Amino acid sequence: MTIHSQTAKVQAPATAAHFADSLSSGDFKAAFRNHAAGVSLITADDGSGPVALTATSVISVSAEPPLLVFSVSAQSSSSATITSSDTVVVHLLEAGQLELAQLGATSGIDRFAQAPEWSRLVTGEPVFHAAPVWIRGRIISRMDAGTSTVIAVHALQSNVSEGGNVPTDADSPEPAPLVYHNRTWHRLGSHSRIPA
Amino acid sequence: MTIHSQTAKVQAPATAAHFADSLSSGDFKAAFRNHAAGVSLITADDGSGPVALTATSVISVSAEPPLLVFSVSAQSSSSATITSSDTVVVHLLEAGQLELAQLGATSGIDRFAQAPEWSRLVTGEPVFHAAPVWIRGRIISRMDAGTSTVIAVHALQSNVSEGGNVPTDADSPEPAPLVYHNRTWHRLGSHSRIPA
């Protein structure tokens, strides 16, 4: 078995008692309304053309080997391409890249036709130049999870551009990551920091 | 096979060429330094006593069925108990619960001896009363990923307490989620919002 093609199926437990226990989707969404997340733009091309998708589900799970995980909803138009690609690029966005975040979150548009400057890596994946940080990685596991797919990625290459991971907020000694919460975009900085 | 005991193994590709491609752990960590995340406190008890662990890896992956995913590092003292438990409680924290977040992130202490008020649910899991929102769920999948385990949870029950998911910031019409970025705690609110 190659790890690359590994697929696991995750379903709700199958007994009636377990189903009766399940939280409703409405209550689940209401609980998560409180949860904030960093914002990433994921790009890929499985040969059928480039796709870009804004995600708030990217997590770092291991540094050695370097592994990250994210999930994509089957409802997204980019989902099929990302899920079937060998490799992806995960752009970690700062507040200055709100335009990119909105691009990958807007339905019904050609996300590359009117897009900010992008090009292809020598390995073929689309990359947006404005993103201060991106990671190229190989998909090593796909796990069906309800209406979504959870994807594990082995990081192969990263780029931290000049201006990335350095102060972009004059009042702050830190970069200004982009955060999403309850349909609102936020910018972190000294103004949001809780004193130690 | 019961889904409950399902375990998948994720490893880096095994060929020399792939290993040569791999991003170093240092570069991987440097890239993720830019990434912010919401903060959760995860509790469990597999019969060996209660544990609590602060995590920035909780993501919602599906609403129907209601599924969430998080990862735990093997380096955490709570990891073994959480990984081997049938059920967990995921507390989604606001800025007002910084004390809870710090509790679950501090090594070498008994996180329940000196802890803020907590009790057990009738189903046995420890729950911290100060958390405005918590979700109890059953672990349905465990996936080894390098030095961590990625855990998928089917949500069974949630609690949104009075004062949870409602404004806690006098200047803001929203709750004030707790966010972690580059070793710093942040509070979201109208002060951090990017105008639409």
CSV table of C-alpha atoms in Angstrom, one decimal:
chain,number,residue,atom,x,y,z
A,1,MET,CA,0.0,0.0,0.0
A,2,THR,CA,1.3,3.4,-0.8
A,3,ILE,CA,0.6,6.0,1.8
A,4,HIS,CA,-0.2,8.5,-0.9
A,5,SER,CA,-3.4,6.7,-1.8
A,6,GLN,CA,-4.4,5.9,1.7
A,7,THR,CA,-8.1,6.6,2.3
A,8,ALA,CA,-9.9,6.0,5.5
A,9,LYS,CA,-13.7,6.3,6.0
A,10,VAL,CA,-15.1,8.1,9.0
A,11,GLN,CA,-18.8,7.8,9.7
A,12,ALA,CA,-21.0,8.3,12.7
A,13,PRO,CA,-21.4,5.2,14.8
A,14,ALA,CA,-24.1,3.0,13.3
A,15,THR,CA,-26.2,2.0,16.2
A,16,ALA,CA,-29.6,3.6,16.8
A,17,ALA,CA,-28.6,4.6,20.3
A,18,HIS,CA,-25.6,6.5,19.0
A,19,PHE,CA,-27.6,8.3,16.3
A,20,ALA,CA,-30.2,9.4,18.9
A,21,ASP,CA,-27.3,10.9,20.9
A,22,SER,CA,-26.0,13.0,18.0
A,23,LEU,CA,-25.8,16.7,18.3
A,24,SER,CA,-28.0,18.5,15.7
A,25,SER,CA,-26.2,20.3,12.9
A,26,GLY,CA,-27.8,23.6,14.1
A,27,ASP,CA,-26.5,23.2,17.7
A,28,PHE,CA,-23.1,22.2,16.4
A,29,LYS,CA,-22.8,25.3,14.2
A,30,ALA,CA,-24.0,27.4,17.1
A,31,ALA,CA,-21.3,26.1,19.4
A,32,PHE,CA,-18.6,26.7,16.8
A,33,ARG,CA,-19.8,30.2,16.1
A,34,ASN,CA,-17.6,31.1,19.0
A,35,HIS,CA,-14.5,29.7,17.5
A,36,ALA,CA,-12.0,31.9,15.6
A,37,ALA,CA,-9.4,30.6,13.1
A,38,GLY,CA,-6.4,31.7,11.0
A,39,VAL,CA,-7.1,32.0,7.3
A,40,SER,CA,-5.3,30.2,4.5
A,41,LEU,CA,-5.7,30.0,0.7
A,42,ILE,CA,-5.2,26.6,-0.7
A,43,THR,CA,-4.4,26.1,-4.4
A,44,ALA,CA,-4.0,23.0,-6.5
A,45,ASP,CA,-4.2,21.7,-10.1
A,46,ASP,CA,-4.9,18.1,-10.7
A,47,GLY,CA,-4.6,18.6,-14.5
A,48,SER,CA,-8.1,20.0,-14.9
A,49,GLY,CA,-7.1,23.6,-14.2
A,50,PRO,CA,-6.1,25.7,-11.2
A,51,VAL,CA,-8.3,26.1,-8.2
A,52,ALA,CA,-8.1,28.3,-5.1
A,53,LEU,CA,-10.1,27.9,-1.9
A,54,THR,CA,-10.0,29.9,1.3
A,55,ALA,CA,-9.9,27.7,4.4
A,56,THR,CA,-10.0,28.2,8.1
A,57,SER,CA,-9.2,24.6,8.9
A,58,VAL,CA,-5.4,24.5,8.4
A,59,ILE,CA,-3.6,23.1,11.5
A,60,SER,CA,0.0,22.1,12.0
A,61,VAL,CA,0.0,18.6,13.5
A,62,SER,CA,3.7,17.5,13.5
A,63,ALA,CA,7.0,19.2,12.9
A,64,GLU,CA,9.1,16.0,12.4
A,65,PRO,CA,8.0,14.9,9.8
A,66,PRO,CA,6.4,18.2,8.9
A,67,LEU,CA,2.7,17.5,8.6
A,68,LEU,CA,-0.4,19.7,8.3
A,69,VAL,CA,-4.1,18.9,8.1
A,70,PHE,CA,-7.1,20.7,6.7
A,71,SER,CA,-10.6,19.9,5.6
A,72,VAL,CA,-12.6,20.7,2.5
A,73,SER,CA,-16.3,20.7,2.2
A,74,ALA,CA,-17.8,18.7,-0.7
A,75,GLN,CA,-20.0,21.8,-1.3
A,76,SER,CA,-17.0,23.8,-2.5
A,77,SER,CA,-16.4,23.9,-6.2
A,78,SER,CA,-12.7,23.5,-5.6
A,79,SER,CA,-13.1,20.4,-3.4
A,80,ALA,CA,-12.9,17.7,-6.1
A,81,THR,CA,-9.7,19.1,-7.6
A,82,ILE,CA,-7.9,19.6,-4.3
A,83,THR,CA,-8.9,16.2,-3.1
A,84,SER,CA,-7.7,14.5,-6.2
A,85,SER,CA,-4.4,16.4,-6.5
A,86,ASP,CA,-1.0,15.0,-5.6
A,87,THR,CA,0.3,18.3,-4.2
A,88,VAL,CA,-1.2,21.5,-2.9
A,89,VAL,CA,0.1,25.0,-1.9
A,90,VAL,CA,-1.2,26.4,1.4
A,91,HIS,CA,-0.8,30.2,1.6
A,92,LEU,CA,-0.9,31.4,5.3
A,93,LEU,CA,-2.5,34.9,5.1
A,94,GLU,CA,-1.9,38.1,6.9
A,95,ALA,CA,-4.4,41.0,7.1
A,96,GLY,CA,-2.9,42.6,4.1
A,97,GLN,CA,-4.0,39.7,2.0
A,98,LEU,CA,-7.7,40.1,2.7
A,99,GLU,CA,-8.3,40.4,-1.0
A,100,LEU,CA,-6.9,36.9,-1.5
A,101,ALA,CA,-9.0,35.5,1.3
A,102,GLN,CA,-12.1,37.0,-0.2
A,103,LEU,CA,-11.2,35.7,-3.7
A,104,GLY,CA,-11.0,32.1,-2.4
A,105,ALA,CA,-14.3,32.5,-0.6
A,106,THR,CA,-16.4,33.9,-3.4
A,107,SER,CA,-18.6,31.6,-5.4
A,108,GLY,CA,-19.4,31.8,-9.0
A,109,ILE,CA,-16.3,33.6,-10.2
A,110,ASP,CA,-13.2,32.5,-12.1
A,111,ARG,CA,-10.7,32.9,-9.2
A,112,PHE,CA,-7.8,33.1,-11.6
A,113,ALA,CA,-9.1,35.3,-14.4
A,114,GLN,CA,-9.5,38.4,-12.4
A,115,ALA,CA,-7.1,37.4,-9.7
A,116,PRO,CA,-4.1,39.2,-8.2
A,117,GLU,CA,-0.8,38.2,-9.7
A,118,TRP,CA,-0.2,34.5,-9.6
A,119,SER,CA,2.1,32.0,-11.5
A,120,ARG,CA,2.9,28.4,-11.4
A,121,LEU,CA,5.8,26.8,-9.5
A,122,VAL,CA,8.1,24.7,-11.6
A,123,THR,CA,6.2,21.8,-10.1
A,124,GLY,CA,3.0,23.1,-11.5
A,125,GLU,CA,1.0,24.4,-8.6
A,126,PRO,CA,-0.5,27.9,-8.7
A,127,VAL,CA,1.0,30.3,-6.2
A,128,PHE,CA,-0.2,33.8,-5.4
A,129,HIS,CA,2.7,36.2,-5.1
A,130,ALA,CA,1.0,38.5,-2.5
A,131,ALA,CA,1.0,35.8,0.2
A,132,PRO,CA,3.9,36.4,2.6
A,133,VAL,CA,4.1,32.7,3.5
A,134,TRP,CA,3.3,29.5,1.6
A,135,ILE,CA,4.0,25.8,2.0
A,136,ARG,CA,4.0,23.3,-0.8
A,137,GLY,CA,3.2,19.8,0.2
A,138,ARG,CA,2.2,16.3,-0.9
A,139,ILE,CA,-1.2,14.9,0.1
A,140,ILE,CA,-0.4,11.7,2.1
A,141,SER,CA,-3.9,10.8,3.4
A,142,ARG,CA,-7.5,11.6,2.7
A,143,MET,CA,-10.2,10.8,5.2
A,144,ASP,CA,-13.9,11.1,4.4
A,145,ALA,CA,-15.7,12.8,7.3
A,146,GLY,CA,-19.4,13.4,6.7
A,147,THR,CA,-19.8,16.0,4.0
A,148,SER,CA,-16.1,16.9,4.1
A,149,THR,CA,-12.7,15.4,3.4
A,150,VAL,CA,-9.9,15.7,5.9
A,151,ILE,CA,-6.6,15.9,4.1
A,152,ALA,CA,-3.1,15.3,5.6
A,153,VAL,CA,-0.2,17.0,3.8
A,154,HIS,CA,3.6,16.4,4.1
A,155,ALA,CA,5.3,19.7,3.7
A,156,LEU,CA,8.0,19.7,1.1
A,157,GLN,CA,8.9,23.3,0.5
A,158,SER,CA,8.1,26.7,2.0
A,159,ASN,CA,8.5,30.3,1.1
A,160,VAL,CA,8.6,33.2,3.6
A,161,SER,CA,8.9,36.3,1.5
A,162,GLU,CA,10.5,39.6,2.4
A,163,GLY,CA,7.7,41.3,4.3
A,164,GLY,CA,6.3,38.0,5.5
A,165,ASN,CA,6.5,37.2,9.2
A,166,VAL,CA,7.8,40.7,9.9
A,167,PRO,CA,5.9,43.6,11.4
A,168,THR,CA,3.2,45.1,9.2
A,169,ASP,CA,1.5,47.0,11.9
A,170,ALA,CA,3.4,50.1,12.9
A,171,ASP,CA,2.1,49.8,16.5
A,172,SER,CA,3.1,46.2,16.8
A,173,PRO,CA,6.3,44.3,17.0
A,174,GLU,CA,4.6,41.3,15.2
A,175,PRO,CA,3.1,40.5,11.9
A,176,ALA,CA,-0.7,41.0,11.6
A,177,PRO,CA,-2.3,37.6,10.9
A,178,LEU,CA,-5.7,37.4,9.3
A,179,VAL,CA,-8.3,35.8,11.5
A,180,TYR,CA,-11.9,34.8,10.7
A,181,HIS,CA,-14.7,34.7,13.3
A,182,ASN,CA,-18.5,34.5,12.8
A,183,ARG,CA,-18.5,36.0,9.3
A,184,THR,CA,-16.1,38.7,10.2
A,185,TRP,CA,-12.4,39.3,9.3
A,186,HIS,CA,-10.0,40.4,12.1
A,187,ARG,CA,-6.5,41.6,12.2
A,188,LEU,CA,-4.2,40.7,15.1
A,189,GLY,CA,-1.7,43.1,16.5
A,190,SER,CA,-0.7,45.0,19.6
A,191,HIS,CA,-4.3,46.3,19.8
A,192,SER,CA,-5.7,42.8,20.3
A,193,ARG,CA,-3.0,41.4,22.5
A,194,ILE,CA,-3.9,40.4,26.1
A,195,PRO,CA,-1.2,41.7,28.5
A,196,ALA,CA,0.8,38.8,30.0
B,1,MET,CA,-14.4,-3.3,12.2
B,2,THR,CA,-15.9,-0.8,14.5
B,3,ILE,CA,-15.3,2.8,13.5
B,4,HIS,CA,-14.5,3.6,17.1
B,5,SER,CA,-11.3,1.7,17.1
B,6,GLN,CA,-10.3,2.7,13.6
B,7,THR,CA,-6.6,3.7,13.3
B,8,ALA,CA,-4.8,4.8,10.3
B,9,LYS,CA,-1.0,5.4,10.0
B,10,VAL,CA,0.3,8.5,8.3
B,11,GLN,CA,4.0,8.6,7.6
B,12,ALA,CA,6.3,10.5,5.3
B,13,PRO,CA,6.8,8.9,2.0
B,14,ALA,CA,9.5,6.2,2.3
B,15,THR,CA,11.7,6.8,-0.8
B,16,ALA,CA,15.0,8.6,-0.5
B,17,ALA,CA,13.9,11.2,-3.1
B,18,HIS,CA,10.9,12.1,-1.0
B,19,PHE,CA,12.9,12.4,2.2
B,20,ALA,CA,15.3,14.7,0.4
B,21,ASP,CA,12.3,16.9,-0.5
B,22,SER,CA,11.0,17.2,3.0
B,23,LEU,CA,10.8,20.6,4.6
B,24,SER,CA,13.0,20.8,7.7
B,25,SER,CA,11.1,21.0,11.0
B,26,GLY,CA,12.7,24.4,11.6
B,27,ASP,CA,11.4,25.9,8.4
B,28,PHE,CA,8.0,24.3,9.0
B,29,LYS,CA,7.7,25.9,12.4
B,30,ALA,CA,8.9,29.2,11.0
B,31,ALA,CA,6.2,29.2,8.3
B,32,PHE,CA,3.5,28.4,10.9
B,33,ARG,CA,4.7,31.1,13.2
B,34,ASN,CA,2.4,33.4,11.1
B,35,HIS,CA,-0.7,31.3,11.7
B,36,ALA,CA,-3.2,32.2,14.4
B,37,ALA,CA,-5.7,29.9,15.9
B,38,GLY,CA,-8.7,29.7,18.3
B,39,VAL,CA,-8.1,28.2,21.7
B,40,SER,CA,-9.8,25.2,23.2
B,41,LEU,CA,-9.4,23.2,26.4
B,42,ILE,CA,-9.9,19.4,25.9
B,43,THR,CA,-10.7,17.2,28.8
B,44,ALA,CA,-11.0,13.4,29.1
B,45,ASP,CA,-10.8,10.6,31.6
B,46,ASP,CA,-10.1,7.1,30.3
B,47,GLY,CA,-10.4,5.7,33.9
B,48,SER,CA,-6.9,6.7,34.9
B,49,GLY,CA,-7.9,10.1,36.2
B,50,PRO,CA,-9.0,13.4,34.6
B,51,VAL,CA,-6.7,15.3,32.1
B,52,ALA,CA,-7.0,18.7,30.6
B,53,LEU,CA,-5.0,20.0,27.6
B,54,THR,CA,-5.0,23.4,25.8
B,55,ALA,CA,-5.2,22.9,22.0
B,56,THR,CA,-5.1,25.3,19.1
B,57,SER,CA,-5.9,22.6,16.6
B,58,VAL,CA,-9.6,22.2,16.9
B,59,ILE,CA,-11.4,22.4,13.6
B,60,SER,CA,-15.1,21.8,12.6
B,61,VAL,CA,-15.1,19.5,9.6
B,62,SER,CA,-18.7,18.6,9.1
B,63,ALA,CA,-22.1,19.7,10.4
B,64,GLU,CA,-24.1,16.7,9.2
B,65,PRO,CA,-23.0,14.5,10.9
B,66,PRO,CA,-21.4,16.9,13.4
B,67,LEU,CA,-17.7,16.1,13.3
B,68,LEU,CA,-14.6,17.9,14.7
B,69,VAL,CA,-10.9,17.1,14.5
B,70,PHE,CA,-7.9,18.0,16.6
B,71,SER,CA,-4.4,16.8,17.1
B,72,VAL,CA,-2.5,16.0,20.2
B,73,SER,CA,1.3,15.8,20.5
B,74,ALA,CA,2.8,12.7,22.1
B,75,GLN,CA,5.0,15.1,24.1
B,76,SER,CA,1.9,16.2,26.1
B,77,SER,CA,1.4,14.5,29.5
B,78,SER,CA,-2.4,14.4,28.6
B,79,SER,CA,-1.9,12.8,25.2
B,80,ALA,CA,-2.1,9.1,26.2
B,81,THR,CA,-5.3,9.6,28.2
B,82,ILE,CA,-7.1,11.7,25.5
B,83,THR,CA,-6.0,9.3,22.8
B,84,SER,CA,-7.3,6.2,24.6
B,85,SER,CA,-10.6,7.8,25.9
B,86,ASP,CA,-13.9,6.9,24.3
B,87,THR,CA,-15.2,10.4,24.8
B,88,VAL,CA,-13.8,13.9,25.3
B,89,VAL,CA,-15.1,17.4,26.1
B,90,VAL,CA,-13.9,20.3,23.9
B,91,HIS,CA,-14.3,23.7,25.6
B,92,LEU,CA,-14.2,26.6,23.1
B,93,LEU,CA,-12.7,29.5,25.0
B,94,GLU,CA,-13.3,33.2,25.1
B,95,ALA,CA,-10.8,35.8,26.3
B,96,GLY,CA,-12.4,35.7,29.7
B,97,GLN,CA,-11.1,32.2,30.1
B,98,LEU,CA,-7.5,32.9,29.7
B,99,GLU,CA,-6.9,31.2,33.1
B,100,LEU,CA,-8.3,28.0,31.7
B,101,ALA,CA,-6.1,28.2,28.6
B,102,GLN,CA,-3.0,28.7,30.7
B,103,LEU,CA,-4.0,25.9,33.0
B,104,GLY,CA,-4.1,23.4,30.2
B,105,ALA,CA,-0.8,24.7,28.7
B,106,THR,CA,1.3,24.6,31.9
B,107,SER,CA,3.5,21.5,32.5
B,108,GLY,CA,4.3,19.9,35.8
B,109,ILE,CA,1.1,20.9,37.7
B,110,ASP,CA,-1.9,18.9,38.7
B,111,ARG,CA,-4.4,20.7,36.4
B,112,PHE,CA,-7.3,19.7,38.6
B,113,ALA,CA,-6.0,20.1,42.2
B,114,GLN,CA,-5.7,23.9,42.0
B,115,ALA,CA,-8.1,24.3,39.1
B,116,PRO,CA,-11.0,26.6,38.7
B,117,GLU,CA,-14.4,25.0,39.4
B,118,TRP,CA,-15.0,21.8,37.6
B,119,SER,CA,-17.2,18.8,37.9
B,120,ARG,CA,-18.0,15.6,36.1
B,121,LEU,CA,-20.8,15.2,33.6
B,122,VAL,CA,-23.2,12.3,34.4
B,123,THR,CA,-21.2,10.5,31.6
B,124,GLY,CA,-18.0,11.0,33.5
B,125,GLU,CA,-16.0,13.5,31.6
B,126,PRO,CA,-14.5,16.5,33.5
B,127,VAL,CA,-16.1,19.9,32.5
B,128,PHE,CA,-14.9,23.3,33.5
B,129,HIS,CA,-17.8,25.6,34.5
B,130,ALA,CA,-16.2,28.8,33.4
B,131,ALA,CA,-16.1,27.8,29.7
B,132,PRO,CA,-19.0,29.5,27.9
B,133,VAL,CA,-19.2,26.7,25.3
B,134,TRP,CA,-18.4,23.1,25.4
B,135,ILE,CA,-19.0,20.1,23.2
B,136,ARG,CA,-19.0,16.5,24.4
B,137,GLY,CA,-18.2,13.9,21.7
B,138,ARG,CA,-17.2,10.4,20.9
B,139,ILE,CA,-13.8,9.6,19.4
B,140,ILE,CA,-14.5,7.9,16.1
B,141,SER,CA,-11.1,7.9,14.5
B,142,ARG,CA,-7.4,8.1,15.5
B,143,MET,CA,-4.7,8.7,12.9
B,144,ASP,CA,-1.0,8.6,13.8
B,145,ALA,CA,0.7,11.6,12.2
B,146,GLY,CA,4.4,11.8,13.0
B,147,THR,CA,4.8,12.7,16.6
B,148,SER,CA,1.1,13.5,17.0
B,149,THR,CA,-2.3,11.9,16.8
B,150,VAL,CA,-5.1,13.4,14.7
B,151,ILE,CA,-8.4,12.6,16.4
B,152,ALA,CA,-11.9,12.8,14.8
B,153,VAL,CA,-14.8,13.3,17.2
B,154,HIS,CA,-18.5,12.9,16.6
B,155,ALA,CA,-20.3,15.6,18.6
B,156,LEU,CA,-23.0,14.2,20.9
B,157,GLN,CA,-23.9,17.1,23.2
B,158,SER,CA,-23.2,20.8,23.5
B,159,ASN,CA,-23.6,23.5,26.1
B,160,VAL,CA,-23.8,27.2,25.4
B,161,SER,CA,-24.1,28.8,28.8
B,162,GLU,CA,-25.7,32.1,29.6
B,163,GLY,CA,-22.9,34.6,28.9
B,164,GLY,CA,-21.5,32.3,26.2
B,165,ASN,CA,-21.6,33.5,22.6
B,166,VAL,CA,-22.9,36.8,23.7
B,167,PRO,CA,-21.1,40.1,23.9
B,168,THR,CA,-18.4,40.3,26.6
B,169,ASP,CA,-16.7,43.4,25.2
B,170,ALA,CA,-18.6,46.6,25.9
B,171,ASP,CA,-17.3,48.1,22.7
B,172,SER,CA,-18.3,45.2,20.6
B,173,PRO,CA,-21.5,43.6,19.4
B,174,GLU,CA,-19.8,40.2,19.4
B,175,PRO,CA,-18.3,37.7,21.9
B,176,ALA,CA,-14.5,38.0,22.4
B,177,PRO,CA,-12.9,34.7,21.3
B,178,LEU,CA,-9.5,33.8,22.6
B,179,VAL,CA,-6.8,33.5,19.9
B,180,TYR,CA,-3.2,32.3,20.1
B,181,HIS,CA,-0.4,33.5,17.9
B,182,ASN,CA,3.3,33.2,18.2
B,183,ARG,CA,3.3,32.7,22.0
B,184,THR,CA,0.9,35.5,22.5
B,185,TRP,CA,-2.8,35.5,23.6
B,186,HIS,CA,-5.2,37.8,21.7
B,187,ARG,CA,-8.8,38.9,22.2
B,188,LEU,CA,-11.0,39.5,19.2
B,189,GLY,CA,-13.5,42.3,19.2
B,190,SER,CA,-14.5,45.5,17.5
B,191,HIS,CA,-10.9,46.7,18.0
B,192,SER,CA,-9.6,44.0,15.8
B,193,ARG,CA,-12.3,43.9,13.2
B,194,ILE,CA,-11.4,44.8,9.6
B,195,PRO,CA,-14.1,47.0,8.1
B,196,ALA,CA,-16.1,45.4,5.4
